[in-house]
Coordinates of C-alpha atoms and ligand atoms in Angstrom, one line a residue:
X3 CA 64.9 93.8 98.3
X4 CA 61.2 93.1 98.7
X5 CA 60.8 89.8 100.6
X6 CA 58.2 87.4 99.2
X7 CA 57.0 84.2 101.0
X8 CA 54.8 81.8 99.0
X9 CA 52.2 79.4 100.6
X10 CA 50.8 76.6 98.5
X11 CA 49.4 73.1 98.8
X12 CA 49.9 71.2 95.6
X13 CA 51.5 71.4 92.2
X14 CA 53.1 74.8 92.7
X15 CA 52.8 75.9 89.0
X16 CA 52.2 79.4 90.2
X17 CA 55.1 79.4 92.6
X18 CA 57.2 78.1 89.7
X19 CA 56.0 80.9 87.5
X20 CA 57.0 83.5 90.1
X21 CA 60.4 81.9 90.5
X22 CA 60.9 81.7 86.7
X23 CA 60.0 85.4 86.5
X24 CA 62.5 86.1 89.2
X25 CA 65.2 84.2 87.4
X26 CA 64.4 86.1 84.2
X27 CA 64.8 89.4 86.0
X28 CA 61.1 90.2 85.6
X29 CA 60.2 90.5 89.3
X30 CA 61.8 93.9 90.0
X31 CA 63.3 94.0 93.5
X32 CA 61.0 91.2 94.7
X33 CA 62.8 88.1 95.8
X34 CA 61.2 84.8 97.0
X35 CA 62.7 84.1 100.4
X36 CA 60.7 81.0 101.3
X37 CA 58.1 78.5 100.2
X38 CA 55.7 76.9 102.7
X39 CA 53.4 74.0 102.1
X40 CA 50.8 72.1 104.2
X41 CA 51.2 68.8 102.3
X42 CA 54.3 66.8 102.8
X43 CA 54.3 65.2 99.3
X44 CA 53.4 68.3 97.3
X45 CA 55.3 68.8 94.1
X46 CA 55.7 72.5 95.1
X47 CA 58.4 71.4 97.6
X48 CA 60.6 70.2 94.8
X49 CA 60.9 73.9 93.6
X50 CA 63.1 74.7 96.7
X51 CA 66.3 72.8 95.6
X52 CA 65.6 73.6 91.9
X53 CA 65.6 77.4 92.5
X54 CA 67.8 77.4 95.6
X55 CA 65.0 78.8 97.8
X56 CA 64.2 77.4 101.3
X57 CA 61.1 75.2 101.0
X58 CA 59.4 73.8 104.1
X59 CA 56.5 71.5 104.9
X60 CA 54.8 72.7 108.0
X61 CA 52.3 70.6 109.8
X62 CA 48.8 72.2 109.4
X63 CA 47.3 70.9 112.6
X64 CA 44.1 69.0 113.2
X65 CA 41.7 70.8 110.8
X66 CA 41.3 69.8 107.2
X67 CA 40.3 73.1 105.6
X68 CA 41.7 75.8 107.8
X69 CA 44.7 76.9 109.8
X70 CA 43.8 77.6 113.4
X71 CA 45.1 77.1 116.9
X72 CA 48.5 75.9 117.8
X73 CA 49.4 75.1 114.2
X74 CA 48.4 78.6 113.1
X75 CA 50.7 80.1 115.8
X76 CA 53.6 77.9 114.6
X77 CA 53.0 79.0 111.0
X78 CA 52.9 82.6 112.0
X79 CA 56.1 82.4 114.1
X80 CA 58.0 80.4 111.4
X81 CA 57.0 82.8 108.6
X82 CA 57.8 85.9 110.7
X83 CA 61.4 84.8 111.0
X84 CA 61.7 85.4 107.2
X85 CA 60.4 89.0 107.7
X86 CA 58.2 88.9 104.6
X87 CA 57.1 92.1 102.9
X88 CA 54.4 90.1 101.1
X89 CA 52.8 86.7 101.6
X90 CA 51.4 85.1 98.4
X91 CA 48.8 82.5 98.7
X92 CA 49.4 80.5 95.4
X93 CA 47.1 77.5 95.5
X94 CA 47.0 77.4 99.4
X95 CA 43.9 75.3 99.9
X96 CA 43.2 76.3 103.5
X97 CA 41.3 79.2 105.0
X98 CA 43.5 81.5 107.0
X99 CA 41.9 83.1 110.1
X100 CA 42.1 86.6 111.6
X101 CA 45.2 86.0 113.9
X102 CA 47.2 85.1 110.8
X103 CA 45.8 88.0 108.8
X104 CA 46.5 90.4 111.7
X105 CA 50.1 89.1 112.1
X106 CA 50.8 90.1 108.4
X107 CA 48.3 92.9 108.1
X108 CA 48.0 94.4 104.6
X109 CA 50.7 92.1 103.3
X110 CA 48.8 89.0 102.2
X111 CA 47.6 88.4 98.6
X112 CA 45.6 85.5 97.2
X113 CA 45.2 84.1 93.7
X114 CA 41.8 82.8 92.8
X115 CA 40.6 81.0 89.6
X116 CA 37.6 83.2 88.7
X117 CA 36.7 86.7 88.0
X118 CA 35.8 87.7 91.6
X119 CA 33.3 88.6 92.9
X120 CA 32.0 85.7 90.8
X121 CA 32.5 82.2 92.1
X122 CA 34.4 82.6 95.4
X123 CA 35.2 79.3 97.2
X124 CA 35.9 76.0 95.5
X125 CA 35.4 74.6 92.0
X126 CA 35.2 78.0 90.5
X127 CA 36.1 77.1 86.9
X128 CA 33.6 74.2 86.8
X129 CA 30.9 76.5 88.2
X130 CA 31.5 79.2 85.6
X131 CA 31.2 76.5 82.9
X132 CA 28.1 74.9 84.3
X133 CA 26.5 78.4 84.5
X134 CA 27.1 78.7 80.7
X135 CA 29.4 81.8 81.1
X136 CA 31.2 82.8 78.0
X137 CA 34.3 83.8 80.0
X138 CA 36.0 83.2 83.3
X139 CA 39.5 84.2 84.4
X140 CA 41.7 84.7 87.5
X141 CA 42.0 87.3 90.2
X142 CA 44.7 88.5 92.6
X143 CA 43.3 90.2 95.6
X144 CA 44.2 91.4 99.1
X145 CA 43.3 88.8 101.8
X146 CA 40.7 89.8 104.4
X147 CA 38.8 87.7 106.9
X148 CA 35.9 87.2 104.4
X149 CA 36.9 84.5 102.0
X150 CA 37.9 85.7 98.4
X151 CA 36.4 89.1 99.1
X152 CA 39.3 91.5 99.6
X153 CA 40.1 94.4 97.2
X154 CA 41.0 93.2 93.7
X155 CA 44.6 94.0 92.6
X156 CA 44.4 92.5 89.1
X157 CA 42.4 90.2 86.9
X158 CA 42.9 88.5 83.6
X159 CA 40.0 87.3 81.4
X160 CA 39.8 83.9 79.7
X161 CA 37.2 82.9 77.1
X162 CA 35.1 79.8 77.4
X163 CA 34.0 78.4 74.0
X164 CA 31.1 76.0 73.5
X165 CA 32.4 72.4 73.6
X166 CA 35.5 73.3 75.8
X167 CA 36.4 70.6 78.3
X168 CA 37.1 71.5 82.0
X169 CA 40.8 70.5 81.4
X170 CA 41.0 72.9 78.4
X171 CA 39.5 75.9 80.4
X172 CA 41.7 75.1 83.4
X173 CA 44.8 75.1 81.3
X174 CA 43.8 78.5 79.9
X175 CA 43.1 79.9 83.4
X176 CA 46.5 78.5 84.7
X177 CA 48.3 80.2 81.8
X178 CA 46.6 83.5 82.6
X179 CA 47.5 83.0 86.3
X180 CA 51.2 82.5 85.4
X181 CA 51.2 85.9 83.8
X182 CA 49.0 87.8 86.3
X183 CA 50.5 86.7 89.6
X184 CA 54.2 87.5 88.8
X185 CA 53.2 90.8 87.2
X186 CA 51.1 91.8 90.3
X187 CA 54.0 90.9 92.7
X188 CA 56.3 93.1 90.6
X189 CA 53.9 96.0 90.7
X190 CA 53.4 95.7 94.5
X191 CA 57.2 95.5 95.0
X192 CA 57.7 98.6 92.8
X193 CA 55.1 100.5 94.7
X194 CA 56.6 99.5 98.1
X195 CA 60.0 100.7 97.0
X196 CA 58.6 104.0 95.8
X197 CA 57.1 104.5 99.3
X198 CA 60.5 104.1 101.0
Ligands
GAR212 C1 45.4 77.8 91.0 O1 44.6 77.6 89.9 C2 44.8 78.8 92.0 O2 44.0 79.8 91.4 C3 43.9 77.8 92.8 O3 44.7 76.7 93.0 C4 45.5 76.5 91.8 C5 46.9 76.2 92.3 O4 47.7 75.7 91.2 N1 43.6 78.4 94.0 C6 42.4 78.3 94.7 O5 41.5 77.6 94.2 C7 42.3 79.0 96.0 N2 41.0 78.9 96.5 P1 49.3 75.6 91.5 O6 49.5 74.8 92.7 O7 49.7 74.8 90.3 O8 49.9 76.9 91.6

């Protein structure tokens, strides 16, 4: 079994796509062993009972946009108990710092709603539209200390047509994410099993 821990902050539609893929037998030997959320009311937490996976809110500490200090140590220690092979940042809206990255070195992947290296950071879909781009997309990449800059594991392109609304393009990007992220996890799990 390849142990997957998912971190998120909100709706959890990507966590749901991963769990649906698992239920459908499309995740290979990967199995989600825990969901962690930094928002107590996030919809994502409802996935726990629905899919019979442990789902926890963990207090994110005093910072609004990053995980650092005592809270970071608590997150690291709690997640380590689940012995994850991979940690998936699926809509986790907080910057993770070198101590966390070191604790799970080479095991953290992130989903980002743009064709990186274009539009790292926030509001990526809106920025692609405002720039008049004819396409955007989503990227799964390894997490390194530099934000949204680690090696790319996979991308899916999404067209932007003239007259599209932000909602329409967002829906298209989400649909692409829901394919790309489970497929990438499966590939990583397959590759890990081949190495053992
Ligand atoms: C996704 O679109 C993901 O790409 C984005 O948050 C959304 C989470 O949706 N992530 C980032 O912007 C990270 N900087 P979800 O909670 O429904 O999975």
